[in-house]
mmCIF file of N, CA and C in Angstrom:
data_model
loop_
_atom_site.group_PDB
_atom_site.id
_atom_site.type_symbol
_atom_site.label_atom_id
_atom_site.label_comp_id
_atom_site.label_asym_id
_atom_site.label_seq_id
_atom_site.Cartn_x
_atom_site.Cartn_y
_atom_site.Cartn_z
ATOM 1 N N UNK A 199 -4.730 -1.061 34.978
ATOM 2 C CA UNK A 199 -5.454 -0.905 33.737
ATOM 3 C C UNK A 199 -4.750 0.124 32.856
ATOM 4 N N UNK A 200 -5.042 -0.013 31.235
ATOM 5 C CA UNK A 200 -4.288 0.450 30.526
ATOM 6 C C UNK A 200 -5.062 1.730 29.829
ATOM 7 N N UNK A 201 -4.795 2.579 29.543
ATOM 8 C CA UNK A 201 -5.439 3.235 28.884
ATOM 9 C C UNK A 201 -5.329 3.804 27.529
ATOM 10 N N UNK A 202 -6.499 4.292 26.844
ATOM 11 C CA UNK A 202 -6.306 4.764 25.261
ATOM 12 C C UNK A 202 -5.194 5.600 24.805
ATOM 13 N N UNK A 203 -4.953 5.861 25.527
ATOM 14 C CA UNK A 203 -3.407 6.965 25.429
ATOM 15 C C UNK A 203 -2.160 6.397 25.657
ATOM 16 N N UNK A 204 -2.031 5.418 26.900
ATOM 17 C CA UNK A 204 -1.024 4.884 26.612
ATOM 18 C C UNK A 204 -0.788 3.691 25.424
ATOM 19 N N UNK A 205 -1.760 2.958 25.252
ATOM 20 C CA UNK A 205 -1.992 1.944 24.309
ATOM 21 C C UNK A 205 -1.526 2.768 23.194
ATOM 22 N N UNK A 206 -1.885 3.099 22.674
ATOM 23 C CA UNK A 206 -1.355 4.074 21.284
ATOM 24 C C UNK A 206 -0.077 4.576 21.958
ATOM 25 N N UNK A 207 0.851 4.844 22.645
ATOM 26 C CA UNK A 207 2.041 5.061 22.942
ATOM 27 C C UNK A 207 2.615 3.895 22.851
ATOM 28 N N UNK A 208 2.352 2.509 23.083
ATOM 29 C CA UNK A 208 3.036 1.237 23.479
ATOM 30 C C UNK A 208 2.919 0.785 22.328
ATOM 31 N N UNK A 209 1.783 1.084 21.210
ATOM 32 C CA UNK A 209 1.345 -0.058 19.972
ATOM 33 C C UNK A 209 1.655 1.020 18.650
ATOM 34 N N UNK A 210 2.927 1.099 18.661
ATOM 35 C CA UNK A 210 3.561 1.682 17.273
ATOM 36 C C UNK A 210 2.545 1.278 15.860
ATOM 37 N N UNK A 211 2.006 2.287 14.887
ATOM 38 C CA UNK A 211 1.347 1.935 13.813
ATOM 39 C C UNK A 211 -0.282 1.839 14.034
ATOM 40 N N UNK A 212 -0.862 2.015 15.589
ATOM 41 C CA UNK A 212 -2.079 2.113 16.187
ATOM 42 C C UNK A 212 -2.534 3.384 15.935
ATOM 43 N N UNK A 213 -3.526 3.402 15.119
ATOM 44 C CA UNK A 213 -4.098 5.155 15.366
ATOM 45 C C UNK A 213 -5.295 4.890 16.371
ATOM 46 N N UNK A 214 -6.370 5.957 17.237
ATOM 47 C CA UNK A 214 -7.263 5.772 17.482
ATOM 48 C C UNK A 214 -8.384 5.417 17.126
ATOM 49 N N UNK A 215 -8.683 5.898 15.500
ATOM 50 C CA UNK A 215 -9.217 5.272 15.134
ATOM 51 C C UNK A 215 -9.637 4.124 14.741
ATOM 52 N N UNK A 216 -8.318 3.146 14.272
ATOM 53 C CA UNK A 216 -7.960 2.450 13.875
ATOM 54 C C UNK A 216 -8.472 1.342 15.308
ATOM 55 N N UNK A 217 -7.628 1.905 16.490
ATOM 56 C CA UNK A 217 -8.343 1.065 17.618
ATOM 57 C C UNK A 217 -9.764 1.164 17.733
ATOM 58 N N UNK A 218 -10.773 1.995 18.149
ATOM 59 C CA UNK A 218 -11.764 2.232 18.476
ATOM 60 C C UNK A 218 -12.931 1.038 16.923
ATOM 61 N N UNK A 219 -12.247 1.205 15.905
ATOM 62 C CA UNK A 219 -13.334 0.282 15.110
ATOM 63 C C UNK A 219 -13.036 -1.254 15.277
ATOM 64 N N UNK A 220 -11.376 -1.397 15.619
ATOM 65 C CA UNK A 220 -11.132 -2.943 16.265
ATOM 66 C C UNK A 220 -12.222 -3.608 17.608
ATOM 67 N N UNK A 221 -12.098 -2.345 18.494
ATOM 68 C CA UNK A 221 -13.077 -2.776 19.482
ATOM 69 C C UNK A 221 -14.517 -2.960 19.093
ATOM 70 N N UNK A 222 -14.790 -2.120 18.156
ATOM 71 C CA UNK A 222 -16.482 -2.311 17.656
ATOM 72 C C UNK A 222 -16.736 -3.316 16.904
ATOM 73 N N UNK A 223 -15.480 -3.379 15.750
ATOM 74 C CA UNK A 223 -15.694 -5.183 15.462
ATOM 75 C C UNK A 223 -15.175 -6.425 16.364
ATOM 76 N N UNK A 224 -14.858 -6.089 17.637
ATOM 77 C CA UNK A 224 -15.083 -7.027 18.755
ATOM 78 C C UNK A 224 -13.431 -7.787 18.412
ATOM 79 N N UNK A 225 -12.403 -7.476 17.323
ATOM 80 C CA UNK A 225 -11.211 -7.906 17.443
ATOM 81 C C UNK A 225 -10.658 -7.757 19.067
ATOM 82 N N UNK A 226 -10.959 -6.958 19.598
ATOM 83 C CA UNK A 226 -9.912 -7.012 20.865
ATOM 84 C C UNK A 226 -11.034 -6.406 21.786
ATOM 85 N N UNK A 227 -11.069 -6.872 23.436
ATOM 86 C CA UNK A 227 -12.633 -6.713 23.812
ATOM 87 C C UNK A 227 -11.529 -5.968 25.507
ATOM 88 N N UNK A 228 -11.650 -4.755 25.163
ATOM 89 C CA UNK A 228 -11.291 -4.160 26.440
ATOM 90 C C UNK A 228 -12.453 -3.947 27.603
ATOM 91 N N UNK A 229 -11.529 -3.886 28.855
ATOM 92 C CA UNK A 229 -12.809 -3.768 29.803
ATOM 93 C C UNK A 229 -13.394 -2.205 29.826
ATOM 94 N N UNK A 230 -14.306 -2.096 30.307
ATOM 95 C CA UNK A 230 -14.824 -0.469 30.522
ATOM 96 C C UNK A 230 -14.645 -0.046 31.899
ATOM 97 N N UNK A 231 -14.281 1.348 31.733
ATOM 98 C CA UNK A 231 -14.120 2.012 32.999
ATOM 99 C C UNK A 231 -14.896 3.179 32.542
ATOM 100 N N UNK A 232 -16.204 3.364 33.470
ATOM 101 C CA UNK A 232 -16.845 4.795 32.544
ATOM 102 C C UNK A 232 -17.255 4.111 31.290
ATOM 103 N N UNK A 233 -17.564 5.204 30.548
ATOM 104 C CA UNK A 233 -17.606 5.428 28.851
ATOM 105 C C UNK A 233 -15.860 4.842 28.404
ATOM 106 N N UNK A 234 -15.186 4.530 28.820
ATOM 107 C CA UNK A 234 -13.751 4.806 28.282
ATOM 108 C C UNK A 234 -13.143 2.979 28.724
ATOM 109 N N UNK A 235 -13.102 2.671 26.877
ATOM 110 C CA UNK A 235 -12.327 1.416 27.357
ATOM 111 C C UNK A 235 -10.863 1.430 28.262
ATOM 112 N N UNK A 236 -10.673 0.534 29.046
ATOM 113 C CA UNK A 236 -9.443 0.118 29.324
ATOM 114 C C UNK A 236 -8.632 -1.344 29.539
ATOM 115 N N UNK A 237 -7.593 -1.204 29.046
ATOM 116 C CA UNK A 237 -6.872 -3.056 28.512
ATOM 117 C C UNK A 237 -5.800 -3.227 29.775
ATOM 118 N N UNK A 238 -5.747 -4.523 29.497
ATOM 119 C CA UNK A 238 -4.697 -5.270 29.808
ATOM 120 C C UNK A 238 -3.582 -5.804 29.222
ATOM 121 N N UNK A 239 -2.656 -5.968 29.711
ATOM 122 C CA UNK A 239 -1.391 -6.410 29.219
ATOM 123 C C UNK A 239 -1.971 -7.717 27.817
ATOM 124 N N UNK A 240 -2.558 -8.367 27.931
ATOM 125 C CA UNK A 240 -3.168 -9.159 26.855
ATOM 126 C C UNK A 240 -3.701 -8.956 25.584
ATOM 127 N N UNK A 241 -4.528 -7.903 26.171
ATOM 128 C CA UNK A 241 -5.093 -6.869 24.731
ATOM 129 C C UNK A 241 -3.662 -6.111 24.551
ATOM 130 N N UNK A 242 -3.347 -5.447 25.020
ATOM 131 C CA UNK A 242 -1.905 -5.338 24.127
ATOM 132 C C UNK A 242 -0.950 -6.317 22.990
ATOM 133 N N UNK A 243 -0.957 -7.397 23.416
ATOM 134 C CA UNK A 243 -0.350 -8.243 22.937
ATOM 135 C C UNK A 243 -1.351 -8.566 21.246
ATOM 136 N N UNK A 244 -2.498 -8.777 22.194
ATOM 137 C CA UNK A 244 -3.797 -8.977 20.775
ATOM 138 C C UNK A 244 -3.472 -8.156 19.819
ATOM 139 N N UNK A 245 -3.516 -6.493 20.142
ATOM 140 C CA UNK A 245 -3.107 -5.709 19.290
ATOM 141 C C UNK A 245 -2.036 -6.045 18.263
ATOM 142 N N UNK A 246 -0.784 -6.214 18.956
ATOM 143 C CA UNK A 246 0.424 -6.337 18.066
ATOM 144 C C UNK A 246 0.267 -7.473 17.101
ATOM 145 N N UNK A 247 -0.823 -8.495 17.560
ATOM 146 C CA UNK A 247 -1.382 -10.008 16.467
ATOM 147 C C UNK A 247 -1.647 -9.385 15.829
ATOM 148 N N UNK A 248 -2.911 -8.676 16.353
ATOM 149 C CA UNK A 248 -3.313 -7.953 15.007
ATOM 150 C C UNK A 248 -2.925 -6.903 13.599
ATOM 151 N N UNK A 249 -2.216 -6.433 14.330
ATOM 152 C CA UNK A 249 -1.147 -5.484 13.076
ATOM 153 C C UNK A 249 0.005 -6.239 12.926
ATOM 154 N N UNK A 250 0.251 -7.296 13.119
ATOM 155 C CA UNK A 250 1.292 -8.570 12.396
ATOM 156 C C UNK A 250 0.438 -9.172 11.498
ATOM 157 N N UNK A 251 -0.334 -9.841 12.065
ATOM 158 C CA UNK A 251 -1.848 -9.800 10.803
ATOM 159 C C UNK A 251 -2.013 -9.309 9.317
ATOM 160 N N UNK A 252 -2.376 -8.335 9.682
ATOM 161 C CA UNK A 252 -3.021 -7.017 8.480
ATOM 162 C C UNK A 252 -1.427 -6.762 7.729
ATOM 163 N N UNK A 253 -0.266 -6.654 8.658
ATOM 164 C CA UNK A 253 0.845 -5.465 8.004
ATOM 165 C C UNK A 253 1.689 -6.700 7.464
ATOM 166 N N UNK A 254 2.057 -7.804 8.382
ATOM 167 C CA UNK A 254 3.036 -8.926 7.824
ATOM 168 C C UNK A 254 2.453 -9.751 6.762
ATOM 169 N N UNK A 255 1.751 -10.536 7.605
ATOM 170 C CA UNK A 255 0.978 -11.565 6.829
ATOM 171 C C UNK A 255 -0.319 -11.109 5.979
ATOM 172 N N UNK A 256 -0.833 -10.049 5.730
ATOM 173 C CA UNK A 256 -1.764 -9.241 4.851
ATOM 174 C C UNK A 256 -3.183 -9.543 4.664
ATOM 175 N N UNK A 257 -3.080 -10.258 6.133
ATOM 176 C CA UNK A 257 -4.948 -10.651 6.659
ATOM 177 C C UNK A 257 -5.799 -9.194 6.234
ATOM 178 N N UNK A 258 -6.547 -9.631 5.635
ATOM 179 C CA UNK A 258 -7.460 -8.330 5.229
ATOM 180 C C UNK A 258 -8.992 -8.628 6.125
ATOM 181 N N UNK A 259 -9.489 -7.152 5.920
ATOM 182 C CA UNK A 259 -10.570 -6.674 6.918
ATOM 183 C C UNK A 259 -11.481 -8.178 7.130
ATOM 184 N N UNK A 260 -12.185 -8.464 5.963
ATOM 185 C CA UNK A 260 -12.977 -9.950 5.645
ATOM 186 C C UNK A 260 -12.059 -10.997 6.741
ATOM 187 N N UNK A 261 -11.042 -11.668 6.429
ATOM 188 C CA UNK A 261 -10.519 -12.781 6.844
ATOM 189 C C UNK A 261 -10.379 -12.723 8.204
ATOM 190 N N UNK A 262 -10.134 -11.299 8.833
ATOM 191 C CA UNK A 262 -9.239 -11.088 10.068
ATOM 192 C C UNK A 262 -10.349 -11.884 11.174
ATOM 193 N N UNK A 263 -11.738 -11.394 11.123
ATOM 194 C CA UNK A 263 -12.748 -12.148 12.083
ATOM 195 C C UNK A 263 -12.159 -13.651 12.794
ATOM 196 N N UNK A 264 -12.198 -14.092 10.864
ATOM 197 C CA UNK A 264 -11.924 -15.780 10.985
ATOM 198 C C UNK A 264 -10.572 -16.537 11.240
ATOM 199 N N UNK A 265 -9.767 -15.462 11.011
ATOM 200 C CA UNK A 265 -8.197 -15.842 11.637
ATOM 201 C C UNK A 265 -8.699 -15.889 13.383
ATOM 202 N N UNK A 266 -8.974 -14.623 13.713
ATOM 203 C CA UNK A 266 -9.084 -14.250 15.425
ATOM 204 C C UNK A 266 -9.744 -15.199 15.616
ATOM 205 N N UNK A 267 -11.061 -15.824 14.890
ATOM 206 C CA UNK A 267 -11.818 -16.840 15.939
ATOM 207 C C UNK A 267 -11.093 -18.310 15.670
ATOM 208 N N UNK A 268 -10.531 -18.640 14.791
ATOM 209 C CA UNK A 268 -9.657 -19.886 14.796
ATOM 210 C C UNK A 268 -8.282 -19.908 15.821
ATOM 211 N N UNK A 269 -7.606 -18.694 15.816
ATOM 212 C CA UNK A 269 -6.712 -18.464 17.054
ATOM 213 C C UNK A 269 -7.183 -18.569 18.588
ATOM 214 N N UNK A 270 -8.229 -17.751 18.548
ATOM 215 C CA UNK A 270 -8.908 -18.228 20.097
ATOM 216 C C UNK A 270 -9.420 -19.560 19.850
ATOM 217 N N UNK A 271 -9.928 -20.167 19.161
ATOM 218 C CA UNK A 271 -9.955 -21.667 19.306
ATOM 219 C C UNK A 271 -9.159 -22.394 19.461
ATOM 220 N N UNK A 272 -7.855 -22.114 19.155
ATOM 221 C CA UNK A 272 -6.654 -23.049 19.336
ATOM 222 C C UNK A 272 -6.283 -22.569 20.680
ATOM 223 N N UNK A 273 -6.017 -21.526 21.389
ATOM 224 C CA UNK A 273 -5.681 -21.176 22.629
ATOM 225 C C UNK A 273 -6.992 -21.854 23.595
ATOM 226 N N UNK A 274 -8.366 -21.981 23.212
ATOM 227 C CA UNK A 274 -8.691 -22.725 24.417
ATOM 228 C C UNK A 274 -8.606 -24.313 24.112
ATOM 229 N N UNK A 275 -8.566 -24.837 23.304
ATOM 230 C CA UNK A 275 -7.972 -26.369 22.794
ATOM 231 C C UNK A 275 -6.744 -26.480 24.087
ATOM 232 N N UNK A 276 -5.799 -25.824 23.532
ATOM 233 C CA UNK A 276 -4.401 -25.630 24.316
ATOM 234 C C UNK A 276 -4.998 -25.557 25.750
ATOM 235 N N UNK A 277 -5.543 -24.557 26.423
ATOM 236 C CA UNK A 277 -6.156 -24.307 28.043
ATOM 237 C C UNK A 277 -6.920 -25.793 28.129
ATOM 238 N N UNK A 278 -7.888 -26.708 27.305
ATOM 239 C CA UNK A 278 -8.412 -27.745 27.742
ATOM 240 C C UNK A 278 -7.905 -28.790 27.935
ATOM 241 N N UNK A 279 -6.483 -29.047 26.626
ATOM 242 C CA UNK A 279 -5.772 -30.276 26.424
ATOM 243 C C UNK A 279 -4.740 -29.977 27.993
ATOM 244 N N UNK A 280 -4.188 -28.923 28.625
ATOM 245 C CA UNK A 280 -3.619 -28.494 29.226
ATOM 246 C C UNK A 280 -4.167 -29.125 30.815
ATOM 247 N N UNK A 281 -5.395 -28.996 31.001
ATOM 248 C CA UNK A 281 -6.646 -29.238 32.520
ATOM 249 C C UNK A 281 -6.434 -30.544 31.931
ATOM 250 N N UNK A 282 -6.684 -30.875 30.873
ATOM 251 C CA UNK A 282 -6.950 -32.709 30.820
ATOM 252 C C UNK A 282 -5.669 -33.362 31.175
ATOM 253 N N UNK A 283 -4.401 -32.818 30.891
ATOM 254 C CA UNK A 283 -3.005 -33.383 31.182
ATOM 255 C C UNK A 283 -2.304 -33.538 33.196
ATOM 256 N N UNK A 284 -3.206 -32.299 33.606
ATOM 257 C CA UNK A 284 -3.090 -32.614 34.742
ATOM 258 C C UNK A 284 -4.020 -33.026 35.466
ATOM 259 N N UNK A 285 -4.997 -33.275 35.164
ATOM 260 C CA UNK A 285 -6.422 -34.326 35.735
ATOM 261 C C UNK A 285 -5.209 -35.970 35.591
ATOM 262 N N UNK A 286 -4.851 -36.444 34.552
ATOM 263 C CA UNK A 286 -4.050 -37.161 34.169
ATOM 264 C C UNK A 286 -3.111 -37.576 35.393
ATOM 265 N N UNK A 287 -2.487 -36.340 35.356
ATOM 266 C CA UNK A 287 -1.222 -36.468 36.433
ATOM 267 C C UNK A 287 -1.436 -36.738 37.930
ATOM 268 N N UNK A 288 -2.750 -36.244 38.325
ATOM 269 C CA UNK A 288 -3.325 -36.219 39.023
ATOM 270 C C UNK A 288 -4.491 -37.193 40.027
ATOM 271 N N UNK A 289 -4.851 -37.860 38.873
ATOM 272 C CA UNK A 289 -5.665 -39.159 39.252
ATOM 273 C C UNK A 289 -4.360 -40.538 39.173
ATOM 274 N N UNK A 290 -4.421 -41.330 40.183
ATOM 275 C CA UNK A 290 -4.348 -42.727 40.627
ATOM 276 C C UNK A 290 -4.185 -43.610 39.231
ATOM 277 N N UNK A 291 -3.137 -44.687 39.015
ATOM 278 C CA UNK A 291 -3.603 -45.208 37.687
ATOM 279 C C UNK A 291 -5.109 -46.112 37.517
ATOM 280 N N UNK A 292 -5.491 -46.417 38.580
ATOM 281 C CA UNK A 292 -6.661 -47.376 38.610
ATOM 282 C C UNK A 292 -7.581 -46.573 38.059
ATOM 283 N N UNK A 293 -7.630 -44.812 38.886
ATOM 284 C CA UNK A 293 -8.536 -43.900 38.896
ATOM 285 C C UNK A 293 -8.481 -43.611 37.434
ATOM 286 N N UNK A 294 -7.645 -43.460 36.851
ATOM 287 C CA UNK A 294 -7.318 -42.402 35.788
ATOM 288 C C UNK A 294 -8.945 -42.798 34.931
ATOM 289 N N UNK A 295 -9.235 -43.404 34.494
ATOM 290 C CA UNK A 295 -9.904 -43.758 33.101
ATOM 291 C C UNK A 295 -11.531 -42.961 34.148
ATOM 292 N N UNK A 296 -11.919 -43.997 35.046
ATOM 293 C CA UNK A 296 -12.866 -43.549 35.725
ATOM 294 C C UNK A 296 -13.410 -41.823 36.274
ATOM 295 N N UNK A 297 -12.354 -41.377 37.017
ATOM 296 C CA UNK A 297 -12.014 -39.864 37.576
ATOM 297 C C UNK A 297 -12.126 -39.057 36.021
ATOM 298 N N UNK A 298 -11.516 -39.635 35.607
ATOM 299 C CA UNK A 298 -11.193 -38.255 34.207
ATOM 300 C C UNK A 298 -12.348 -37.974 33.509
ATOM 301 N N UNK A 299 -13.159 -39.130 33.154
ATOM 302 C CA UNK A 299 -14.326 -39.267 32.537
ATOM 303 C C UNK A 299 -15.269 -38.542 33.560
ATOM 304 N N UNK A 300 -15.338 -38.717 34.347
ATOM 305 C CA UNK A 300 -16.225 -38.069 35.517
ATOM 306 C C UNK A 300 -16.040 -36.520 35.480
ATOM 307 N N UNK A 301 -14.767 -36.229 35.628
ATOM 308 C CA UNK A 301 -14.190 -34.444 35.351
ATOM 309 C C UNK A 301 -14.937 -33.988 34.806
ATOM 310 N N UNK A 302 -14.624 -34.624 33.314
ATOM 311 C CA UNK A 302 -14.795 -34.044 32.444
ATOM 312 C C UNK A 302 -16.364 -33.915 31.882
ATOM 313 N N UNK A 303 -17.158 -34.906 32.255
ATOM 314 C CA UNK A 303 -18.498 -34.620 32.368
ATOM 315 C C UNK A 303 -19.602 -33.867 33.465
ATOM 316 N N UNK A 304 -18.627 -33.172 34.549
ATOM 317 C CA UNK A 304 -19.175 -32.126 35.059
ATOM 318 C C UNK A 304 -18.929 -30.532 34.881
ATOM 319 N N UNK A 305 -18.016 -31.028 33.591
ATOM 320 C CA UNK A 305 -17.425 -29.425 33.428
ATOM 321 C C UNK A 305 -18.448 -28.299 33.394
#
């Protein structure tokens, strides 16, 4: 686990503050240890979206919500189309149509 100190060492242009209101508007959702968030290699990465975001592409405070929730929508699209490709690979050709439909209605 990562912590507030190193995160701001690793995420050049991160102030604390700057993190601590990301987490309260739920942009990046670290786990808790104690009172004291702590991330993962992922939320790191989130971070750097996010100040590519705001600093490159000039997503402002308003939009940023609806960028983040259209991005996580496309990453689980990607994770579902991904399970459906190897259900695919996976079922029999006779099976395929039958099995898959079945999968996918016990999800």
């Amino acid at each position: 686990m990562i912590t507030v100190t190193t995160v701001l060492q690793q995420v050049r242009g991160l102030d604390e503050q700057t993190l601590r209101r990301w987490i309260a508007q739920d942009w990046v959702r670290p786990a808790r240890r104690g009172e004291n968030p702590v991330f993962e290699e992922i939320d790191i990465a989130r971070l750097h979206l996010i100040l590519e975001l705001r600093d490159q592409m000039e997503v402002g405070e308003t939009a940023m919500p609806v960028v983040l929730s259209l991005l996580d929508q496309l990453h689980a699209s990607r994770r579902h189309m991904r399970r459906l490709c190897e259900m695919l690979d996976a079922a029999g050709p006779e099976d395929k149509v039958h099995d898959i439909l079945g999968r996918l209605g016990g999800r």
